[in-house]
Short mmCIF file of C-alpha atoms in Angstrom, two decimals:
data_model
loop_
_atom_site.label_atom_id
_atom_site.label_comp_id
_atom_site.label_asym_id
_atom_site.label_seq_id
_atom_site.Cartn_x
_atom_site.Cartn_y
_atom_site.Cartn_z
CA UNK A 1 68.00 -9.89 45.37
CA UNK A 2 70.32 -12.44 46.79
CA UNK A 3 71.55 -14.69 43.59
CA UNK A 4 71.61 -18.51 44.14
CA UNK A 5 74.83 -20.06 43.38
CA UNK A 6 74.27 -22.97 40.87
CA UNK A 7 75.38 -26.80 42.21
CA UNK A 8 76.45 -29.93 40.87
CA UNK A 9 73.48 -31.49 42.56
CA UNK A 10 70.99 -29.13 40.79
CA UNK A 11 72.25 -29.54 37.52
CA UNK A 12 72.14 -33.34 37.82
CA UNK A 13 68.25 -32.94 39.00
CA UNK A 14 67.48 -30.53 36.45
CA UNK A 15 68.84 -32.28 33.73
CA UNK A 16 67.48 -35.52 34.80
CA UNK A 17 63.75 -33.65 34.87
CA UNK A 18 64.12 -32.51 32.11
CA UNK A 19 64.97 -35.96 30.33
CA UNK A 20 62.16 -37.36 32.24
CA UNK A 21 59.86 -34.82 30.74
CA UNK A 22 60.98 -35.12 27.14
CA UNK A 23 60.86 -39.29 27.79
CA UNK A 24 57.13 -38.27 29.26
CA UNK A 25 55.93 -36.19 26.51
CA UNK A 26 57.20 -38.88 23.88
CA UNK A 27 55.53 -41.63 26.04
CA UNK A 28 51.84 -40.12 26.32
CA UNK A 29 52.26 -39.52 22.14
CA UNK A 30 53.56 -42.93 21.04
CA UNK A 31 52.13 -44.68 23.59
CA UNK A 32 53.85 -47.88 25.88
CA UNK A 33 55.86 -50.61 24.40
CA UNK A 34 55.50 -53.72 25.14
CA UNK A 35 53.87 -52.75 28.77
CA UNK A 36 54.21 -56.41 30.26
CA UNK A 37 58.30 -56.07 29.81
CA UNK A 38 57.94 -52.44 31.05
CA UNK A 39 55.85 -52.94 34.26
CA UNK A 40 58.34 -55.98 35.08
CA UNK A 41 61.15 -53.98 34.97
CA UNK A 42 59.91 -50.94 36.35
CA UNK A 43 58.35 -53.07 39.55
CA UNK A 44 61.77 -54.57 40.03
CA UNK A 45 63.60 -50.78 40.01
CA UNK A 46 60.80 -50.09 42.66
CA UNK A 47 61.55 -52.64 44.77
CA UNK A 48 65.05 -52.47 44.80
CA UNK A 49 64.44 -48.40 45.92
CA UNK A 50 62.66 -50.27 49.06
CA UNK A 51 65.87 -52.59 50.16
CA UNK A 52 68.68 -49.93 49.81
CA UNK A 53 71.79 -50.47 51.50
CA UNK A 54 74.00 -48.37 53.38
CA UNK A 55 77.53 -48.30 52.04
CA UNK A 56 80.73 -46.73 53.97
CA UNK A 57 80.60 -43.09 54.34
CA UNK A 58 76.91 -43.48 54.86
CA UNK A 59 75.90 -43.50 51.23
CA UNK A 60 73.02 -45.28 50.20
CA UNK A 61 72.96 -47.40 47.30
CA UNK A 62 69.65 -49.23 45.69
CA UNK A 63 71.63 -52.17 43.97
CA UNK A 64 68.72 -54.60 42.47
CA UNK A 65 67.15 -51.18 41.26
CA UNK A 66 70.09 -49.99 39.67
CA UNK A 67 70.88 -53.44 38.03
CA UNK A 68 67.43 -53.26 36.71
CA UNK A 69 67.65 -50.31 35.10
CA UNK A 70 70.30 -51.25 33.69
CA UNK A 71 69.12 -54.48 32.23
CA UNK A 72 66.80 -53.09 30.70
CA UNK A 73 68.69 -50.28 29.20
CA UNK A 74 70.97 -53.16 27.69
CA UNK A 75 67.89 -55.43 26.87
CA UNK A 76 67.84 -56.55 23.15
CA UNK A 77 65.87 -59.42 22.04
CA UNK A 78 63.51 -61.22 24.64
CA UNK A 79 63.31 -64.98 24.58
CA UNK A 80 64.02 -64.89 21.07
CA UNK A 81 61.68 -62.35 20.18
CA UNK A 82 63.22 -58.70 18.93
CA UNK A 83 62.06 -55.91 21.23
CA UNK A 84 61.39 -52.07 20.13
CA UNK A 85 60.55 -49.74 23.40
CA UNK A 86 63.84 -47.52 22.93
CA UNK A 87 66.21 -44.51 24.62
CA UNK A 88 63.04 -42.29 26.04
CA UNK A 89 61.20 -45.52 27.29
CA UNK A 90 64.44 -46.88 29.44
CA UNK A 91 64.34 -43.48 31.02
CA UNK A 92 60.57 -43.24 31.83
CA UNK A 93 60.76 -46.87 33.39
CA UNK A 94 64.08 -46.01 35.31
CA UNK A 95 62.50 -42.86 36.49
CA UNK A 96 58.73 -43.88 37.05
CA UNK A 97 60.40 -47.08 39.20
CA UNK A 98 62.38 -45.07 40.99
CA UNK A 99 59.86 -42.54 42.21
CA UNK A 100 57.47 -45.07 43.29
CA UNK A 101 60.61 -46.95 45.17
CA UNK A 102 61.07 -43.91 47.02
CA UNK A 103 57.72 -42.68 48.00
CA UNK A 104 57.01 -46.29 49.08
CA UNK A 105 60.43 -46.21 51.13
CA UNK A 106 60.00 -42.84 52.58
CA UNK A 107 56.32 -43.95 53.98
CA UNK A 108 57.44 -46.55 55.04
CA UNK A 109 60.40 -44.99 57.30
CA UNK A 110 57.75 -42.26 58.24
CA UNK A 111 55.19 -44.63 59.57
CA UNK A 112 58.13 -46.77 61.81
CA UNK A 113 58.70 -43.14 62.88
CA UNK A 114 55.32 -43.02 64.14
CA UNK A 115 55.49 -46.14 65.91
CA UNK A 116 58.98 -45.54 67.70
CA UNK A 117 57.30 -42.04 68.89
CA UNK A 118 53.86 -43.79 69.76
CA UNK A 119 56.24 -47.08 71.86
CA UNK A 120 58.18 -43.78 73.39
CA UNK A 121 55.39 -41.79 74.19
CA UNK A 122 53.68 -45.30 75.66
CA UNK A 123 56.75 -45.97 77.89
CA UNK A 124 56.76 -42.19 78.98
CA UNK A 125 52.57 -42.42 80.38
CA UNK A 126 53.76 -45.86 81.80
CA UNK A 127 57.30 -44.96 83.84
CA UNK A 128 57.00 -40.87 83.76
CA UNK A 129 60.60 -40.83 81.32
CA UNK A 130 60.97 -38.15 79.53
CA UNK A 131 61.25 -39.70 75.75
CA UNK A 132 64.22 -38.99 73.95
CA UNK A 133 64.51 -36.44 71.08
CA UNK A 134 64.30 -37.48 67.49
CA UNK A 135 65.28 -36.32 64.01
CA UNK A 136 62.79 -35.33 62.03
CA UNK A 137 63.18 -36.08 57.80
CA UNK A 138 66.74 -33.88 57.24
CA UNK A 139 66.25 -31.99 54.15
CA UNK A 140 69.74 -32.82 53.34
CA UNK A 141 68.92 -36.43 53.35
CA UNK A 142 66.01 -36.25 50.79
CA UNK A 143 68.37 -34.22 48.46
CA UNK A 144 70.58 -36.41 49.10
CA UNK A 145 67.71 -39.30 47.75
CA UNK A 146 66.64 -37.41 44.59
CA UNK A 147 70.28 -36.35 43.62
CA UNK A 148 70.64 -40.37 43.64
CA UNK A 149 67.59 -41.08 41.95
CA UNK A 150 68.72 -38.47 38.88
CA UNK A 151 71.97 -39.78 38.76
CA UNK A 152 70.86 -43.24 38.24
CA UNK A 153 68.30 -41.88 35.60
CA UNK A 154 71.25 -40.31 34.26
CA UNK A 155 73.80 -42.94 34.28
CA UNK A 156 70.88 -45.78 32.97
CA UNK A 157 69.89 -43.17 30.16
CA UNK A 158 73.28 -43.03 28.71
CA UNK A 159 73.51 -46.71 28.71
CA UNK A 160 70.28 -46.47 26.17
CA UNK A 161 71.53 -44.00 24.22
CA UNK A 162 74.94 -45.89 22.87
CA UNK A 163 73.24 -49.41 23.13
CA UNK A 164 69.45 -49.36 21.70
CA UNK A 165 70.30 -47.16 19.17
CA UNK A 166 73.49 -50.23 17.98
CA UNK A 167 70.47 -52.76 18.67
CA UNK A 168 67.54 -51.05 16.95
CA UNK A 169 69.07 -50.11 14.02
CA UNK A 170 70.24 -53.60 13.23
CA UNK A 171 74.27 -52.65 13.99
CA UNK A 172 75.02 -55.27 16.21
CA UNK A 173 73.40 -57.96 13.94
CA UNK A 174 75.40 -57.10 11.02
CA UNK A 175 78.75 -57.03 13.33
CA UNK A 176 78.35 -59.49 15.60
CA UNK A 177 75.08 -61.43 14.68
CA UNK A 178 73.57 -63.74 17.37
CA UNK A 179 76.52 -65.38 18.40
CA UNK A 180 79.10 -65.72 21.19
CA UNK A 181 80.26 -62.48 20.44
CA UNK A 182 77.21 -60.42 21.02
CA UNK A 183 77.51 -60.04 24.77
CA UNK A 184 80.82 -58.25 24.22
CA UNK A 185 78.93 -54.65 23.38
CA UNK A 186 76.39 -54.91 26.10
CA UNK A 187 79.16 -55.69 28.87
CA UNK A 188 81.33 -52.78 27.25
CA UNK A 189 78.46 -50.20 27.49
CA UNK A 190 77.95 -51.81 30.68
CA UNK A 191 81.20 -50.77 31.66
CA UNK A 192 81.19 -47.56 30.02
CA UNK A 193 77.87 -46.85 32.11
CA UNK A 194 79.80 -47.67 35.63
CA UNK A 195 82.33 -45.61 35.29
CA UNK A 196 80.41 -42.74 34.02
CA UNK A 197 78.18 -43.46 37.54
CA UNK A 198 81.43 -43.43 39.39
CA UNK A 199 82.74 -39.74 37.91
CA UNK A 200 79.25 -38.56 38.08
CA UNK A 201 79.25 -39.63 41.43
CA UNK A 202 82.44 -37.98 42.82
CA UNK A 203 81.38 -34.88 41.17
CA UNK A 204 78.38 -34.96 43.79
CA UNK A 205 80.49 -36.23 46.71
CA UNK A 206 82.89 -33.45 46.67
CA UNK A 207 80.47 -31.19 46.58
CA UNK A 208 78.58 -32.73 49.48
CA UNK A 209 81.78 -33.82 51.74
CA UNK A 210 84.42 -31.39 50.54
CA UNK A 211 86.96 -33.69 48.86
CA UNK A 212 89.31 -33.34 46.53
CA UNK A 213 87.70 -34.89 43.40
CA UNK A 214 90.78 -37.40 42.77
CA UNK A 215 90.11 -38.48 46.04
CA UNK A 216 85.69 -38.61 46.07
CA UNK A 217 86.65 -40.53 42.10
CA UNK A 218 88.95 -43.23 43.88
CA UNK A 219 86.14 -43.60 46.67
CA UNK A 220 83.76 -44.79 43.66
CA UNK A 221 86.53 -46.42 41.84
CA UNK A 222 86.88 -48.52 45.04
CA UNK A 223 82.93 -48.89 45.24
CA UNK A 224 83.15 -50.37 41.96
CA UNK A 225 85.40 -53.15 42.64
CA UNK A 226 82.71 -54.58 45.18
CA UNK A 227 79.38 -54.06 45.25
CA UNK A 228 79.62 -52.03 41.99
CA UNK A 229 80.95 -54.75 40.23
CA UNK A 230 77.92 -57.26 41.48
CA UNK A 231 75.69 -54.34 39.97
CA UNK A 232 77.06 -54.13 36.95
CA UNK A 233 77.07 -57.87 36.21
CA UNK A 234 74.00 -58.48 37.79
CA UNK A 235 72.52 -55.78 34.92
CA UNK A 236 74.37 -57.41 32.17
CA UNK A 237 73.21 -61.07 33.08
CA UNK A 238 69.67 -59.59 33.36
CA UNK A 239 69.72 -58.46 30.11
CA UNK A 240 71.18 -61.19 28.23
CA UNK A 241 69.77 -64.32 30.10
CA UNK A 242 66.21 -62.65 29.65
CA UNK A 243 66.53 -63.01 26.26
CA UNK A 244 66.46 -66.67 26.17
CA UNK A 245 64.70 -67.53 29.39
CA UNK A 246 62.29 -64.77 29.46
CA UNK A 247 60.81 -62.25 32.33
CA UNK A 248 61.69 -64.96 34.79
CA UNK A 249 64.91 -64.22 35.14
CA UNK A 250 64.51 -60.95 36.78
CA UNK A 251 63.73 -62.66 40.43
CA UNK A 252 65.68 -65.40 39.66
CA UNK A 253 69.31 -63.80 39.34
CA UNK A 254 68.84 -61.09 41.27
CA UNK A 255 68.75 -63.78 44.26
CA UNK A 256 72.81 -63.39 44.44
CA UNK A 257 72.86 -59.35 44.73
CA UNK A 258 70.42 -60.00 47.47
CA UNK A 259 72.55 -62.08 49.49
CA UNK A 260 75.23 -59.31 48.51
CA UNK A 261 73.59 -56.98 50.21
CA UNK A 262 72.65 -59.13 53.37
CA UNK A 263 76.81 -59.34 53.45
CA UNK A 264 77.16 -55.56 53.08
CA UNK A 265 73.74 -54.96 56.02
CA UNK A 266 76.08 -57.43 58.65
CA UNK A 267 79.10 -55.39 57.33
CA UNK A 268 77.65 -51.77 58.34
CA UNK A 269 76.06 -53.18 61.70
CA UNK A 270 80.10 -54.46 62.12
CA UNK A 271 80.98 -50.27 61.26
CA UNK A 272 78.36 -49.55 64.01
CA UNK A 273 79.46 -51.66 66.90
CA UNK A 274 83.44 -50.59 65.88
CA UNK A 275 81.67 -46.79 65.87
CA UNK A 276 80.17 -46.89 69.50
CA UNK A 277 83.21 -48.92 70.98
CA UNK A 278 85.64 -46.01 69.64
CA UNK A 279 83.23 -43.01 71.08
CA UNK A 280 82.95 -45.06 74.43
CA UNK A 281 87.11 -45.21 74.43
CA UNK A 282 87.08 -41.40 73.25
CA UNK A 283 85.35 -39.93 76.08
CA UNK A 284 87.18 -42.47 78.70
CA UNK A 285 90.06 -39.90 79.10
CA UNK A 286 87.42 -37.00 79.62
CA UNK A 287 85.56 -38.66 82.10
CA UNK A 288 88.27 -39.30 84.00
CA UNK A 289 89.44 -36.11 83.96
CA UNK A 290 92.49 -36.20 81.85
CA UNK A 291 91.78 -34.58 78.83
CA UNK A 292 89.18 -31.24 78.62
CA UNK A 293 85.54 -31.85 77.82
CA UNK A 294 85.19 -31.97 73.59
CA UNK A 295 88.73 -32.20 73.41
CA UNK A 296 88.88 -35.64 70.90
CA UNK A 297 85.62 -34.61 69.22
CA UNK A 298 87.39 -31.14 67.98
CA UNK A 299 91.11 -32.59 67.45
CA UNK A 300 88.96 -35.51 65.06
CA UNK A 301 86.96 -32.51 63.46
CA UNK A 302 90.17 -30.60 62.94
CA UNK A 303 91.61 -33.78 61.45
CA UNK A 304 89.16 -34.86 59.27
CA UNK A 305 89.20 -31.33 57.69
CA UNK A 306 92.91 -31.28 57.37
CA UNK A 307 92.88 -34.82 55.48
CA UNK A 308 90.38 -33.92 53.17
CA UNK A 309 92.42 -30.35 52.34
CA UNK A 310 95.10 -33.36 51.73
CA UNK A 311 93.00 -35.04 49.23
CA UNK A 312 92.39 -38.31 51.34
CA UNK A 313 89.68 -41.01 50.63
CA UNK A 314 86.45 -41.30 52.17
CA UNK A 315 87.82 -44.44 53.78
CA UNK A 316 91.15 -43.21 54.85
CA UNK A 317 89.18 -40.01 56.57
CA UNK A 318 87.66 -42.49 58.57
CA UNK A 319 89.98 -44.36 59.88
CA UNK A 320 91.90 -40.87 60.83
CA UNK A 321 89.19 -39.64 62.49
CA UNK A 322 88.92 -43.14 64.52
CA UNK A 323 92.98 -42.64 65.29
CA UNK A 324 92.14 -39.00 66.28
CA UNK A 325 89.43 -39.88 68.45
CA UNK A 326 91.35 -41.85 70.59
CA UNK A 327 94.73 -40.09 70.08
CA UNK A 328 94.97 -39.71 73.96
CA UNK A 329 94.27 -43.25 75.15
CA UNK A 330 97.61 -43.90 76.69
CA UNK A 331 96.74 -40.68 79.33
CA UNK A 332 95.06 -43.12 81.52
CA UNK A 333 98.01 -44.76 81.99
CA UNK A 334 99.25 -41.33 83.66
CA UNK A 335 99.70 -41.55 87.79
CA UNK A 336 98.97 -37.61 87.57
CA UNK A 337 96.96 -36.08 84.81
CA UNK A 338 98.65 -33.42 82.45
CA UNK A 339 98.00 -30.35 83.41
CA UNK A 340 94.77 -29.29 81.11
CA UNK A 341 95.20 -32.99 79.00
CA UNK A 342 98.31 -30.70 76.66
CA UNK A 343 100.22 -33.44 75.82
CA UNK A 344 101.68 -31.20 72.83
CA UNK A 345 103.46 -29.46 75.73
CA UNK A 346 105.33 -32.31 76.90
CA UNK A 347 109.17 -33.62 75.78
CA UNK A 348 108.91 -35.49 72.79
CA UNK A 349 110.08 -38.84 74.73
CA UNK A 350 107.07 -38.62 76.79
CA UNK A 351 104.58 -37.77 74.32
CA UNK A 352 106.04 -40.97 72.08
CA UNK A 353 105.78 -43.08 75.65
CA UNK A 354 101.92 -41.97 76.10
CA UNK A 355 101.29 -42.90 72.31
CA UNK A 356 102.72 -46.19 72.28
CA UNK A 357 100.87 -46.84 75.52
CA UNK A 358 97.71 -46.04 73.76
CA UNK A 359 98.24 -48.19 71.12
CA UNK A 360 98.49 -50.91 72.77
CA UNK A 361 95.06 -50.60 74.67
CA UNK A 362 93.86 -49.69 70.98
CA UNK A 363 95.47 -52.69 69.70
CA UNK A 364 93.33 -55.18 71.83
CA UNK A 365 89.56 -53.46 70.82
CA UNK A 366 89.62 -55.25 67.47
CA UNK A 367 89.76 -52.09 65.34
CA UNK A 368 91.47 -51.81 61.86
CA UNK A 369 95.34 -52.18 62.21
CA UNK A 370 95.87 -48.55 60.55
CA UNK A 371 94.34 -47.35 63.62
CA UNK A 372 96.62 -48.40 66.26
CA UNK A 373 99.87 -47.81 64.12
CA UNK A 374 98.44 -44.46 63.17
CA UNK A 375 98.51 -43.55 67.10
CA UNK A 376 101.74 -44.91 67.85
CA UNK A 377 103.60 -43.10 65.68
CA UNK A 378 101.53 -39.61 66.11
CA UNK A 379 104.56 -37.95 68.36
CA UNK A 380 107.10 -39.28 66.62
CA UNK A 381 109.35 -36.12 64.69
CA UNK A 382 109.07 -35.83 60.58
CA UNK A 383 112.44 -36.23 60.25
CA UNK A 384 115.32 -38.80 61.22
CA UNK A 385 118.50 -37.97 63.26
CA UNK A 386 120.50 -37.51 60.12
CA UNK A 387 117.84 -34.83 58.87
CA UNK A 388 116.24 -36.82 56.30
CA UNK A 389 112.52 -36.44 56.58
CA UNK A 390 110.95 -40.03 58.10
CA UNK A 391 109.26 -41.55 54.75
CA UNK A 392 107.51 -44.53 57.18
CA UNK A 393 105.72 -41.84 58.89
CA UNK A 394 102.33 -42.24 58.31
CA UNK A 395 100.05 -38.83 57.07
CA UNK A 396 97.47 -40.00 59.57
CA UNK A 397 99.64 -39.20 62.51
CA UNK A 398 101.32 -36.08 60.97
CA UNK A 399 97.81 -34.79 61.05
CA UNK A 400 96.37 -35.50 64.08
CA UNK A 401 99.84 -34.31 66.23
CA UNK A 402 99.27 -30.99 64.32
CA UNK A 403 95.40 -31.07 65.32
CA UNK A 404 96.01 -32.06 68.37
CA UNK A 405 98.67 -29.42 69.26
CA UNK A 406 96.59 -26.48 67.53
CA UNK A 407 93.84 -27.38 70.40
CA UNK A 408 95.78 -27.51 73.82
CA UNK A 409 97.41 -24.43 72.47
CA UNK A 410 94.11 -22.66 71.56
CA UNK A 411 92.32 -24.31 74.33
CA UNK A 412 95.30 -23.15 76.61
CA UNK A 413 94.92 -19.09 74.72
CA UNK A 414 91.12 -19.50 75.71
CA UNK A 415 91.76 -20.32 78.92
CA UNK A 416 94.02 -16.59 79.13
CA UNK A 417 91.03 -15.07 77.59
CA UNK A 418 92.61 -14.93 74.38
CA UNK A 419 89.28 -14.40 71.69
CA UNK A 420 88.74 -17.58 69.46
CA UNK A 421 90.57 -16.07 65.93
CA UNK A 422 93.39 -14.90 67.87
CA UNK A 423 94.03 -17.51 69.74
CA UNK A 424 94.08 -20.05 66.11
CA UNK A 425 96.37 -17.94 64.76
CA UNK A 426 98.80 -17.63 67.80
CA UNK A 427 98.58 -21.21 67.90
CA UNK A 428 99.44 -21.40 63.97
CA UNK A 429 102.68 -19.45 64.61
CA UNK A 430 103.46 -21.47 67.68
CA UNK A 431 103.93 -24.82 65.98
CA UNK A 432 105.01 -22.96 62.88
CA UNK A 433 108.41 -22.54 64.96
CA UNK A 434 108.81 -26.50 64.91
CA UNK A 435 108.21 -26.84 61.29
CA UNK A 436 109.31 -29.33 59.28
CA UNK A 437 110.81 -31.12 63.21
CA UNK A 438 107.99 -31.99 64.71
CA UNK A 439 105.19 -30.92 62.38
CA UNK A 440 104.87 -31.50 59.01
CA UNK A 441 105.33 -28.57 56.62
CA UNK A 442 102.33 -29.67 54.24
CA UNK A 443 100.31 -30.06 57.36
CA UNK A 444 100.70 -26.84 58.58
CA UNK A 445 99.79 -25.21 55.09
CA UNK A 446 96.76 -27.03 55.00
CA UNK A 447 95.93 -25.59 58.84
CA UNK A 448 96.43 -22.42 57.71
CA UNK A 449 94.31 -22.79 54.48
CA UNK A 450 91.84 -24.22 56.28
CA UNK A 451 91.77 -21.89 59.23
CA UNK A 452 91.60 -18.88 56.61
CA UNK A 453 88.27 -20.28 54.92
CA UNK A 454 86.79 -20.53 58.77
CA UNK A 455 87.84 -16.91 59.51
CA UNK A 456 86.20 -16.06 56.10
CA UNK A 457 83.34 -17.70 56.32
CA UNK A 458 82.50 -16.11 60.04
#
């Protein structure tokens, strides 16, 4: 019987099922607090599971509903009035909102589903086109929305823990009374909550994406300082200015996240239009005929692998696979093509001429700077004339010359009908030969680690 290896995504569901079940159980015995406050709170973690946004590195991220939560883990007294509904009630709200959210989200995507197929399958009986292929719901993707949903459950439920307890059992009114001062606990556990999200968070990530977890933890950590840090305060305001104006500040200051999330919508259809302009630019050089067909899609995939064996960022990843995408730009500036696109096979003098040339086309399509000055430095040599290894040389380029010489030498072993393993590890040795001149040492390791997990896993 094949045994299934245990994830950090199925321990954060199962733990946050079970909580829900123990908050359940507790729930249908005791009965609801204060329903009213409850249902409010709960509707408003629903309908912030309806307007998610899409954050870089395509994560999704349900900010009002989060905030909610939150507020109401963090709730004390409500306009004036002391309020009793507890640890197990914080988590049946968070979780009960959240489920609704969903379902009502993922019927909703399924029926524009059904309406994109029905306008295809319209246009198809109208002009005889064939309609175009869709996706159908990715299992990976609704994983990906429950091991969300759990965290947040998670996260909110160990915001209850350290704060009703402080509030119900009369702690914070004996150290800090109603005064000025009280808002200081709430925005600490506040705080305390975020950057438990934010570890719990990277845990996930590098188990999803494959990075290093210093790197997936600064990803978050960087999260945080934006739209995490709207969240958070957007929970903590919730919380206290309910207490003196009532309920009716739930719609009313979670107007500002709102617009916060319009910003980050415009910001992601930005990443979009930057996206398709790159993959346009990327296949300009195979189209023409310079480079071999799949040739930037595998030196990018190579890349991105080698930068997160490297322990880089979700953000820095991207812009080195936009660099290694259109690493061979400045080809088209090439009377005659290289022979088979191998630019790795070229003097270093005219592999640093094609680069800059590419840059400079790069330059002008309005992508970020690191992009350009990744790609016209990528053929430049790791060390300086005196032998001193080149500090300004950015990792970005280190990596994608090494990617991009492992292909045109494997692409060039394929062509002598060298098999696929053989050919990698001929290629390995090849530019193992100009270690630590033109390639960088670390880089190469990292090839070679990487390489050996492929050959293991086939």
């Amino acid at each position: 019987m094949r045994r299934v290896r245990p994830t950090a995504a199925g321990a954060v569901r199962g733990a946050a099922a079970l909580l829900l079940c123990a908050a359940a159980v507790h729930l249908a015995a005791d009965g609801l607090v204060e329903p009213e406050v409850a249902l409010a709170f709960g509707g408003l973690v629903a309908l912030g599971e309806c307007v998610r946004v899409t954050l870089p590195g395509d994560r999704e991220q349900a900010p009002i509903g989060t905030a909610a939560a939150l507020a109401y883990a963090l709730l004390g007294p409500l306009r004036g009035l002391p309020t009793a509904h507890g640890v197990l009630q914080v988590v049946v709200v968070a979780g009960a909102g959240t489920l609704v959210g969903a379902t009502l989200a993922g019927a909703g995507r399924l029926l524009r589903r059904r309406a994109e197929r029905a306008g295809r399958a319209g246009r198809k009986r109208r002009w005889g086109s064939a309609p175009a292929p869709t996706a159908g719901p990715g299992g990976g993707a609704v994983r990906a929305d429950v091991s969300a949903g759990a965290q947040r459950v998670l996260v909110v439920g160990f915001a209850a823990v350290v704060f009703q307890p402080l509030y119900n059992g009369g702690v914070l009114d004996r150290l800090v009374g109603a005064g000025p001062g009280y808002w200081v606990v709430p925005a600490g556990v506040a705080a305390l909550a975020a950057l438990a999200d934010a570890a719990l968070a990277a845990v996930l990530e590098r188990e999803r994406t494959g990075l290093r977890f210093g790197a997936a933890l600064d990803d978050r950590l960087r999260s945080l300082l934006s739209i995490g840090s709207a969240i958070v305060a957007t929970g903590l305001l919730l919380s206290l200015l309910a207490g003196e104006v009532g309920l009716w500040a739930l719609p009313l200051f979670c107007v500002p996240l709102l617009l916060a999330q319009t910003s980050f919508r415009r910001a992601a259809a930005v990443r979009a239009t930057t996206g398709q302009t790159i993959g346009t630019l990327a296949r300009a050089t195979e189209v023409a005929g310079y480079t071999t067909p799949g040739h930037a899609r595998r030196v990018a995939d190579t890349a991105c692998a080698l930068g997160r064996e490297l322990g880089l960022g979700s953000r820095d990843l991207a812009l080195l696979e936009y660099a290694a995408l259109m690493h061979d730009i400045g080809q088209l500036s090439l009377v005659e093509p290289v022979p088979g696109g191998a630019t790795a096979l070229l003097p270093d003098p005219e592999q640093q001429r094609i680069a800059r040339l590419g840059s400079e086309v790069i330059r002008r399509t309005g992508v970020p700077h690191q992009v350009w000055q990744q790609v016209a430095r990528l053929a430049d040599p790791c060390r300086l004339p005196d032998g001193r290894p080149d500090t300004t040389l950015p990792l970005a380029a280190r990596i994608i010359r090494v990617a991009n010489a492992h292909d045109d030498l494997v692409t060039a072993a394929r062509g002598r009908g060298v098999p696929e393993p053989a050919g990698g590890l001929e290629a390995l040795e090849r530019l193992r030969l100009e270690r630590g001149r033109s390639y960088d040492p670390a880089v190469l390791d990292a090839l070679a680690r990487v390489g050996s997990r492929v050959r293991g896993a086939d």
